[in-house]
Coordinates of C-alpha atoms and ligand atoms in Angstrom, one line a residue:
M1 CA 0.0 0.0 0.0
G2 CA 1.3 3.4 -0.8
K3 CA 4.0 2.2 -3.1
E4 CA 4.3 3.0 -6.8
F5 CA 6.1 1.0 -9.5
D6 CA 9.1 2.6 -11.1
I7 CA 8.5 3.6 -14.7
T8 CA 12.1 3.7 -15.8
P9 CA 12.4 0.9 -18.4
R10 CA 14.5 -2.0 -17.3
E11 CA 16.1 -4.9 -19.3
V12 CA 14.3 -8.1 -18.3
C13 CA 14.7 -11.7 -19.5
R14 CA 12.9 -12.7 -22.7
V15 CA 9.9 -14.9 -22.1
E16 CA 8.1 -17.0 -24.8
T17 CA 5.5 -19.6 -23.8
K18 CA 1.9 -20.3 -24.8
Y19 CA 0.6 -18.0 -22.1
R20 CA 3.3 -15.4 -21.7
R21 CA 5.5 -13.3 -24.0
I22 CA 7.9 -10.6 -22.9
V23 CA 10.1 -9.1 -25.6
T24 CA 10.8 -5.5 -24.6
P25 CA 12.3 -3.8 -21.5
L26 CA 9.6 -3.1 -18.9
P27 CA 7.8 -0.9 -18.8
A28 CA 7.8 -0.9 -22.6
P29 CA 9.8 2.3 -23.6
A30 CA 7.2 3.1 -26.2
S31 CA 4.5 3.2 -23.5
L32 CA 6.3 5.9 -21.5
E33 CA 4.4 8.8 -23.0
T34 CA 1.1 7.3 -21.9
L35 CA 2.4 6.5 -18.5
E36 CA 3.8 10.0 -18.0
T37 CA 0.5 11.6 -19.1
L38 CA -1.3 9.6 -16.5
R39 CA 1.2 10.5 -13.9
R40 CA 0.9 14.2 -14.8
V41 CA -2.9 14.4 -14.9
E42 CA -4.3 11.8 -12.6
P43 CA -4.0 11.9 -8.8
I44 CA -1.1 10.0 -7.2
S45 CA -3.6 7.5 -5.8
M46 CA -4.0 6.1 -9.3
R47 CA -0.3 5.0 -9.5
G48 CA -0.6 1.7 -7.6
Q49 CA -0.7 -0.8 -10.4
P50 CA 2.2 -2.4 -12.4
P51 CA 2.9 -0.1 -15.4
V52 CA 1.6 -2.1 -18.4
V53 CA -0.5 0.0 -20.8
W54 CA -3.3 -2.5 -21.6
D55 CA -4.1 -2.6 -25.3
K56 CA -6.4 -5.6 -25.3
A57 CA -7.3 -8.5 -23.0
E58 CA -8.7 -11.8 -24.1
D59 CA -9.8 -14.7 -21.9
V60 CA -6.8 -15.1 -19.5
Q61 CA -4.3 -12.9 -21.2
V62 CA -3.5 -9.2 -21.3
Y63 CA -1.6 -7.6 -24.2
D64 CA 0.2 -4.4 -24.8
R65 CA 0.9 -2.9 -28.2
Y66 CA 4.6 -3.8 -28.2
G67 CA 4.4 -7.6 -28.5
N68 CA 4.2 -8.4 -24.8
M69 CA 1.6 -10.7 -23.3
W70 CA 0.8 -11.5 -19.7
L71 CA -1.0 -14.4 -18.1
D72 CA -3.5 -12.5 -16.0
W73 CA -4.0 -13.5 -12.4
S74 CA -5.9 -10.3 -11.5
S75 CA -9.2 -10.5 -13.6
G76 CA -8.7 -6.7 -13.6
V77 CA -9.7 -6.6 -10.0
L78 CA -11.9 -9.7 -9.8
V79 CA -14.2 -8.4 -12.5
T80 CA -13.7 -10.7 -15.5
N81 CA -15.0 -13.9 -14.0
A82 CA -16.2 -15.1 -17.5
G83 CA -12.8 -14.2 -19.0
H84 CA -11.6 -11.0 -20.6
G85 CA -13.4 -9.7 -23.7
M86 CA -15.2 -13.0 -24.3
P87 CA -17.0 -13.2 -27.7
E88 CA -20.5 -13.7 -26.1
V89 CA -20.1 -10.5 -24.0
R90 CA -18.7 -8.5 -26.9
R91 CA -21.5 -9.6 -29.1
A92 CA -24.1 -8.7 -26.6
I93 CA -22.5 -5.2 -26.1
L94 CA -22.3 -4.7 -29.9
D95 CA -25.9 -5.8 -30.5
Q96 CA -27.1 -3.5 -27.8
V97 CA -25.1 -0.6 -29.2
N98 CA -26.4 -1.3 -32.7
S99 CA -30.0 -1.4 -31.4
G100 CA -29.6 2.4 -30.8
L101 CA -30.6 2.3 -27.1
L102 CA -27.6 3.5 -25.0
H103 CA -29.4 5.0 -22.1
N104 CA -32.9 5.2 -20.6
Y105 CA -32.6 6.2 -16.9
C106 CA -35.4 4.5 -15.0
F107 CA -37.8 4.3 -17.9
P108 CA -38.5 0.6 -18.5
S109 CA -36.3 -1.4 -20.9
E110 CA -36.3 -5.1 -21.9
E111 CA -32.6 -5.4 -21.1
R112 CA -33.2 -4.4 -17.5
A113 CA -36.2 -6.6 -17.2
Q114 CA -34.3 -9.6 -18.4
L115 CA -31.3 -9.0 -16.2
V116 CA -33.2 -8.4 -12.9
D117 CA -35.3 -11.5 -13.6
Y118 CA -32.2 -13.6 -14.3
L119 CA -30.4 -12.3 -11.1
A120 CA -33.5 -13.0 -9.0
G121 CA -33.5 -16.5 -10.4
L122 CA -29.9 -17.0 -9.2
A123 CA -30.6 -15.7 -5.7
P124 CA -32.0 -17.9 -2.8
E125 CA -35.7 -18.3 -2.6
G126 CA -37.5 -15.3 -1.1
L127 CA -34.8 -12.8 -2.2
D128 CA -36.7 -11.8 -5.3
K129 CA -36.2 -8.1 -5.7
V130 CA -33.2 -6.6 -7.5
F131 CA -32.1 -3.0 -7.5
L132 CA -29.4 -2.2 -10.1
L133 CA -26.6 0.3 -9.5
T134 CA -23.2 1.0 -10.9
T135 CA -20.4 0.5 -8.4
G136 CA -19.8 -1.8 -5.5
S137 CA -19.7 1.1 -3.1
E138 CA -23.1 2.2 -4.2
A139 CA -24.4 -1.2 -3.5
T140 CA -23.0 -1.4 0.0
E141 CA -24.2 2.2 0.7
N142 CA -27.7 1.2 -0.4
A143 CA -27.7 -1.9 1.8
I144 CA -26.7 0.3 4.8
K145 CA -29.6 2.7 4.0
L146 CA -32.1 -0.1 3.5
A147 CA -31.1 -1.9 6.7
R148 CA -31.4 1.3 8.8
T149 CA -34.7 2.2 7.2
F150 CA -36.0 -1.2 7.9
G151 CA -34.7 -1.0 11.5
I152 CA -36.5 2.3 12.1
E153 CA -39.7 0.9 10.6
K154 CA -39.7 -2.2 12.8
G155 CA -38.0 -0.9 16.0
G156 CA -38.2 2.9 16.1
K157 CA -35.5 5.5 15.8
E158 CA -33.1 3.7 18.2
K159 CA -32.8 0.7 15.9
V160 CA -30.1 2.2 13.6
G161 CA -27.0 0.3 14.9
F162 CA -24.9 -1.1 12.1
V163 CA -22.1 -3.6 12.5
G164 CA -19.2 -4.2 10.2
F165 CA -15.9 -6.0 10.7
E166 CA -12.3 -5.0 11.4
R167 CA -10.3 -5.1 8.2
G168 CA -13.5 -5.2 6.2
F169 CA -13.7 -3.3 2.9
H170 CA -17.0 -2.2 1.3
G171 CA -15.8 0.7 -0.9
R172 CA -14.4 4.2 -0.6
T173 CA -17.5 6.3 -0.1
L174 CA -18.6 7.7 3.3
G175 CA -20.9 5.1 4.5
A176 CA -18.9 2.2 3.0
Q177 CA -15.8 3.4 4.8
Q178 CA -17.5 3.9 8.1
A179 CA -18.9 0.4 7.9
G180 CA -15.6 -1.0 6.8
G181 CA -12.7 -1.6 9.1
M182 CA -9.5 -0.6 7.2
P183 CA -7.0 1.1 9.5
G184 CA -5.8 4.4 8.2
Q185 CA -8.7 5.0 5.8
K186 CA -11.0 6.8 8.2
G187 CA -9.0 9.9 9.1
W188 CA -11.1 12.1 6.8
I189 CA -14.4 11.1 8.4
V190 CA -15.0 13.9 10.9
N191 CA -18.4 13.1 12.4
D192 CA -17.8 9.4 12.8
D193 CA -21.3 7.8 13.3
P194 CA -21.3 6.3 16.8
A195 CA -24.0 3.7 15.8
I196 CA -21.7 2.2 13.2
V197 CA -19.2 -0.1 14.8
Q198 CA -16.7 -2.8 13.8
V199 CA -16.1 -6.1 15.6
P200 CA -13.1 -8.5 15.1
F201 CA -13.3 -10.7 11.9
P202 CA -12.7 -14.3 12.9
D203 CA -10.0 -15.1 10.2
G204 CA -8.0 -17.3 12.6
Y205 CA -4.8 -15.6 11.7
W206 CA -4.7 -11.9 12.6
T207 CA -7.7 -12.6 14.9
E208 CA -7.0 -15.9 16.6
N209 CA -10.2 -16.1 18.6
V210 CA -12.9 -17.3 16.2
D211 CA -15.6 -17.9 18.8
F212 CA -18.9 -16.2 18.2
D213 CA -18.9 -15.0 21.8
C214 CA -16.3 -12.5 20.7
F215 CA -19.0 -10.8 18.5
C216 CA -21.3 -10.3 21.5
T217 CA -18.5 -9.2 23.8
S218 CA -17.3 -6.7 21.3
L219 CA -20.7 -5.2 20.7
E220 CA -21.2 -4.8 24.5
Q221 CA -17.8 -3.1 24.7
K222 CA -18.9 -0.7 22.0
G223 CA -22.1 0.1 23.9
L224 CA -24.5 -1.2 21.2
A225 CA -27.4 -3.2 22.6
P226 CA -28.4 -6.2 20.4
D227 CA -31.9 -4.9 19.8
Q228 CA -30.5 -1.6 18.5
V229 CA -28.8 -3.3 15.7
A230 CA -30.5 -2.8 12.3
G231 CA -27.9 -4.7 10.2
V232 CA -24.7 -6.6 10.1
M233 CA -22.6 -6.5 7.0
L234 CA -19.6 -8.6 6.1
E235 CA -17.6 -9.5 3.1
T236 CA -18.4 -13.1 2.4
Y237 CA -14.7 -13.6 2.6
Q238 CA -12.5 -10.7 3.6
G239 CA -10.7 -9.6 0.5
V240 CA -7.5 -8.9 2.4
G241 CA -6.9 -12.6 3.0
P242 CA -8.9 -13.9 1.4
D243 CA -10.3 -15.0 4.7
F244 CA -13.4 -17.0 5.3
A245 CA -15.0 -17.1 8.8
P246 CA -15.7 -20.5 10.4
M247 CA -19.0 -21.9 9.3
E248 CA -20.2 -22.2 13.0
Y249 CA -19.5 -18.5 13.5
I250 CA -21.6 -17.5 10.5
R251 CA -24.4 -19.8 11.5
A252 CA -24.4 -18.4 15.0
L253 CA -24.4 -14.9 13.5
A254 CA -27.4 -15.7 11.3
E255 CA -29.2 -17.0 14.3
W256 CA -28.3 -13.9 16.3
C257 CA -29.5 -11.6 13.5
K258 CA -32.8 -13.4 13.4
A259 CA -33.3 -13.3 17.1
H260 CA -32.6 -9.5 17.2
G261 CA -34.4 -8.5 14.0
A262 CA -31.1 -7.4 12.4
L263 CA -30.6 -7.8 8.6
L264 CA -27.7 -10.1 7.7
I265 CA -26.0 -8.5 4.7
F266 CA -23.4 -10.4 2.6
D267 CA -21.1 -8.1 0.5
E268 CA -20.6 -10.5 -2.5
V269 CA -19.0 -7.8 -4.6
Q270 CA -15.8 -10.0 -4.8
A271 CA -17.2 -13.4 -3.8
G272 CA -20.2 -13.6 -6.2
F273 CA -20.7 -15.3 -9.5
G274 CA -18.5 -18.4 -9.2
R275 CA -15.3 -16.9 -7.8
T276 CA -15.2 -19.3 -4.8
G277 CA -16.4 -22.4 -6.6
R278 CA -20.1 -21.7 -5.9
M279 CA -22.4 -19.2 -7.6
W280 CA -22.5 -17.2 -4.3
G281 CA -19.8 -17.3 -1.7
F282 CA -22.2 -17.4 1.2
E283 CA -23.3 -20.9 0.0
H284 CA -20.2 -22.2 1.8
Y285 CA -21.7 -21.2 5.1
G286 CA -25.2 -22.8 4.5
V287 CA -27.0 -19.6 5.5
R288 CA -29.4 -17.3 3.7
P289 CA -28.7 -13.5 3.8
D290 CA -31.4 -10.8 4.0
L291 CA -29.5 -8.6 1.5
I292 CA -26.8 -9.4 -1.1
C293 CA -24.6 -6.7 -2.5
F294 CA -23.0 -7.6 -5.8
G295 CA -20.8 -5.9 -8.5
K296 CA -17.5 -6.7 -10.2
G297 CA -17.9 -10.2 -11.7
V298 CA -21.5 -9.8 -12.7
S299 CA -20.7 -8.3 -16.1
S300 CA -17.1 -9.4 -16.6
S301 CA -16.8 -6.0 -18.3
L302 CA -18.9 -2.8 -18.0
P303 CA -19.8 -1.2 -14.7
L304 CA -22.8 -2.7 -13.0
S305 CA -23.7 -3.5 -9.4
G306 CA -26.8 -4.0 -7.2
V307 CA -28.6 -5.2 -4.2
I308 CA -30.9 -8.2 -4.0
G309 CA -33.3 -8.8 -1.1
R310 CA -36.8 -9.5 0.2
A311 CA -39.7 -7.4 -1.0
E312 CA -40.4 -6.3 2.6
V313 CA -37.0 -4.5 2.7
M314 CA -36.5 -3.6 -1.0
D315 CA -40.0 -2.0 -1.2
L316 CA -39.5 0.4 1.7
Y317 CA -39.1 3.4 -0.6
P318 CA -42.1 4.7 -2.6
A319 CA -42.1 5.1 -6.4
G320 CA -39.4 7.5 -7.6
S321 CA -37.5 7.8 -4.3
M322 CA -34.8 5.2 -4.5
T323 CA -33.3 5.5 -8.0
S324 CA -29.9 6.0 -9.7
T325 CA -29.2 7.8 -13.0
H326 CA -27.4 4.8 -14.6
T327 CA -29.4 2.0 -13.0
G328 CA -29.4 -1.0 -15.4
N329 CA -27.9 0.9 -18.3
P330 CA -29.0 -1.2 -21.3
V331 CA -25.5 -1.8 -22.6
C332 CA -24.2 -2.8 -19.2
A333 CA -27.3 -4.9 -18.6
A334 CA -26.8 -6.7 -21.9
A335 CA -23.1 -7.3 -21.0
A336 CA -24.1 -8.7 -17.6
L337 CA -26.7 -11.0 -18.9
A338 CA -24.3 -12.5 -21.4
S339 CA -21.6 -12.8 -18.7
L340 CA -24.0 -14.5 -16.3
K341 CA -25.3 -16.9 -18.9
K342 CA -21.7 -17.9 -19.7
I343 CA -20.8 -18.4 -16.0
V344 CA -23.9 -20.6 -15.5
E345 CA -24.0 -22.5 -18.8
E346 CA -20.3 -23.3 -18.8
D347 CA -20.3 -24.0 -15.1
L348 CA -17.4 -21.7 -14.4
A349 CA -18.1 -22.0 -10.7
G350 CA -17.5 -25.7 -11.2
N351 CA -14.2 -25.0 -13.0
A352 CA -13.2 -22.8 -10.0
A353 CA -14.1 -25.6 -7.6
R354 CA -12.2 -28.2 -9.6
L355 CA -9.0 -26.1 -9.9
E356 CA -9.0 -25.1 -6.2
G357 CA -6.9 -28.2 -5.3
V358 CA -4.3 -27.4 -8.0
L359 CA -4.0 -23.8 -7.0
M360 CA -4.0 -24.3 -3.3
G361 CA -1.7 -27.3 -3.5
G362 CA 0.8 -25.3 -5.5
L363 CA 0.6 -22.2 -3.2
R364 CA 1.0 -24.4 -0.1
G365 CA 4.1 -25.9 -1.8
I366 CA 5.5 -22.4 -2.3
Q367 CA 4.6 -21.5 1.3
E368 CA 6.4 -24.7 2.6
Q369 CA 9.6 -23.5 0.9
H370 CA 9.3 -20.1 2.7
T371 CA 7.5 -20.6 5.9
D372 CA 9.5 -17.8 7.5
V373 CA 8.2 -15.1 5.2
I374 CA 4.8 -16.5 4.0
G375 CA 2.8 -16.3 7.2
N376 CA -0.5 -17.4 5.8
C377 CA -1.9 -19.0 2.6
T378 CA -5.6 -19.1 2.2
G379 CA -8.2 -19.4 -0.6
R380 CA -11.2 -21.2 -2.1
G381 CA -12.2 -21.8 -5.7
L382 CA -10.1 -19.4 -7.8
V383 CA -9.3 -16.7 -5.2
A384 CA -6.3 -17.1 -3.0
G385 CA -3.7 -15.1 -1.2
L386 CA -0.2 -15.3 0.3
Q387 CA 0.4 -13.1 3.3
M388 CA 4.0 -11.9 3.4
V389 CA 5.6 -11.3 6.8
K390 CA 8.9 -10.2 8.1
R391 CA 11.3 -13.2 8.5
G392 CA 10.0 -15.4 11.3
V393 CA 7.6 -13.0 12.9
K394 CA 3.9 -12.2 12.4
E395 CA 4.5 -8.7 11.1
P396 CA 3.3 -7.7 7.6
D397 CA 5.9 -7.2 4.9
P398 CA 4.4 -5.1 2.2
D399 CA 7.8 -4.5 0.6
L400 CA 8.3 -8.3 0.0
A401 CA 4.8 -8.6 -1.5
F402 CA 5.4 -5.7 -3.8
D403 CA 8.8 -7.1 -4.9
V404 CA 7.2 -10.4 -5.8
V405 CA 4.4 -8.7 -7.8
E406 CA 7.0 -6.7 -9.7
R407 CA 9.2 -9.7 -10.5
C408 CA 6.1 -11.6 -11.7
F409 CA 5.2 -8.6 -13.9
H410 CA 8.6 -8.8 -15.5
K411 CA 8.2 -12.6 -16.1
G412 CA 4.8 -12.2 -17.8
L413 CA 2.4 -13.0 -14.9
L414 CA 0.1 -10.2 -14.0
F415 CA -1.2 -9.4 -10.5
F416 CA -2.7 -6.2 -9.2
A417 CA -0.8 -4.5 -6.5
P418 CA -0.7 -6.2 -3.1
V419 CA -3.7 -5.7 -0.9
G420 CA -4.5 -5.9 2.8
S421 CA -4.6 -3.5 5.6
W422 CA -0.8 -3.1 5.3
G423 CA -0.4 -4.1 1.6
Q424 CA 1.0 -7.5 2.6
T425 CA -1.2 -9.8 0.6
L426 CA -0.3 -11.2 -2.8
K427 CA -3.8 -11.8 -4.2
I428 CA -4.5 -14.5 -6.8
S429 CA -7.7 -14.2 -8.9
P430 CA -7.5 -15.4 -12.5
P431 CA -10.5 -15.4 -14.8
L432 CA -12.7 -18.5 -14.0
T433 CA -12.1 -19.7 -17.6
I434 CA -8.5 -20.6 -16.8
S435 CA -7.1 -24.1 -17.6
R436 CA -5.2 -26.4 -15.3
E437 CA -2.2 -26.0 -17.5
A438 CA -2.2 -22.2 -17.1
V439 CA -2.7 -22.4 -13.3
E440 CA 0.4 -24.7 -13.2
E441 CA 2.4 -22.3 -15.3
G442 CA 1.5 -19.4 -13.1
L443 CA 2.4 -21.3 -10.0
A444 CA 5.8 -22.1 -11.4
V445 CA 6.4 -18.4 -12.2
L446 CA 5.2 -17.3 -8.8
G447 CA 7.4 -19.8 -7.1
E448 CA 10.5 -18.6 -9.0
A449 CA 9.6 -14.9 -8.2
V450 CA 9.3 -15.7 -4.5
D451 CA 12.6 -17.6 -4.4
E452 CA 14.3 -14.7 -6.1
A453 CA 12.7 -12.0 -3.9
V454 CA 13.7 -13.9 -0.8
E455 CA 17.3 -14.5 -1.9
V456 CA 18.0 -11.0 -3.3
P457 CA 15.5 -8.6 -1.9
G458 CA 14.6 -5.8 -4.4
Ligands
LIG501 N1 -17.0 -4.5 -1.6 C1 -16.0 -5.3 -1.8 C2 -16.0 -6.6 -1.1 C3 -15.0 -5.0 -2.7 O1 -14.0 -5.8 -2.9 C4 -15.1 -3.7 -3.3 C5 -14.1 -3.3 -4.4 N2 -12.8 -3.8 -4.2 C6 -16.2 -2.9 -3.1 C7 -17.2 -3.3 -2.2 C8 -16.3 -1.5 -3.7 O2 -16.6 -1.7 -5.1 P1 -16.3 -0.4 -6.1 O3 -14.8 -0.2 -6.2 O4 -16.9 -0.9 -7.4 O5 -17.0 0.7 -5.5

C-alpha cells in the first residue's frame, strides 16, 4: 500500500510460452508517453498498479501494443469472471449498441427486465427483488440505508445500529468506509457515526479467537445493545486474505440476527458469480442472507452492481424515491446478462471448484519452501492469497509482497498491487475460464519470483 512502481524501463529476461511473452524492456519504452501523461494528470492515488498499458485483453491474457503478453491473475480486480473480452459478452454489447438504445434512466427497458429476472433466479428463494446500481460502493451504501430504514420501521428510531468487521472493505465512499474496518482510511471522516461499529473478523490468523462469543462481547464493549442493531454487513470472505469465517461462527451470527431483528448482509462484490467455486460465496456457510450486494464479476466488463433482497425490505421506498441515474444501463445490462449466462451455462463456478486443489496445492508448496516469510496461505475456488511477513515474525511485509508482484510482472504473470490492511497480501484471482495448465504455469512463475525475492530482496 502506498508504493508505486518505477516507470524507468529495465532490461528483463525474454519470455516466450503459450501464455506469456515478454520481448521488450519493462515498462515498454514506447508506452512511457502514456504512463507519463497519466502521472501528470491523474491523482497520485492512481499509480498503484504495475505499469503495463493495456491494449487488449482476451480470456486469461492481457496484451500491450509492443508484443508483450501476460497471463492474467488479476481479472482486472476480480471483474472478468467469465474471461476478458469474451465473444459472447462483446457480441451482446455490440448488438445493444447497434440497437440504438444506449441510455434510458429508470424508464423501462427489456434489457433491464431480463437482467433483474435472471439475477432474482440466481438468488436464494425469497430474495426476489433486485435494484441495479453502478459500483460496489453504491451497492453497500444502499444496503446500509435499507437496513437502517427497515430497522426504524420495525423498532423505532433507536434501531439504527450497524455492525461491520475489522479489516473489512466495502468501498471508498462515506458510509462504506464507516462500515468497513480498514486502518488508516477513516482519518477524513469527521463526524464518525457512533452507531456504526466494527467487531473483530474471525479469520483465525490476525484474529485468533474465532468464537462467536467474541462478536457479542465486542458489541457490548462498544455500547451497542443487540436490539438496537439494524444490520450486520460482512464481506463473504475478507478480501484482504482472502479469509473465510468458520461456518459455525456465521451460522451463529445468522441466528443472532434473526433473534434480534437485524438484517444479515453479505457483501458479495468480490465473492459472487462463481469466484469461490459456488455461484454465491455465502453458500459455503449454509445460511441465507437478507440482503446481497454484488458488483464486479456480474458483467465481466462494463460497470454494474446492485442489491438483492426480500420485497419487505427492498420496497420500503415509494415510487421514484430510490433510484440511480445509470441504473441498469442497457449496454451494461446486456453485457451482464451475457456474462452471467456464460458463467452458468459453462459451469465456471465448477471450474473454479475443480481447480482449487491445483491452485491451493501449488501455493502451499511455495509456502512450505518459505514458511518464515509467507505467514498465511488461504483461498477457495479461484481466489487465494499469500500473506507476506517479516522473517520469522507475524509482522506484515508489504515490501516483499510488492517485490514479488514486480518480479512476476517482469516474467509475464500479472497481479494487481498487493492488498490488505498493510499491503502485505499477494492476491491471486485469475478469470474463471483458466485451464489447469495455465494455473500450473502461473504457480511455477510465482514460485520462481518468491525464491528470487527472498534470496535477493529488491
Ligand atoms: N465491496 C467489496 C468486497 C469490494 O472488494 C469492493 C471493491 N474492491 C467494493 C465493495 C467496492 O466496489 P467499487 O470499487 O466498485 O465501488
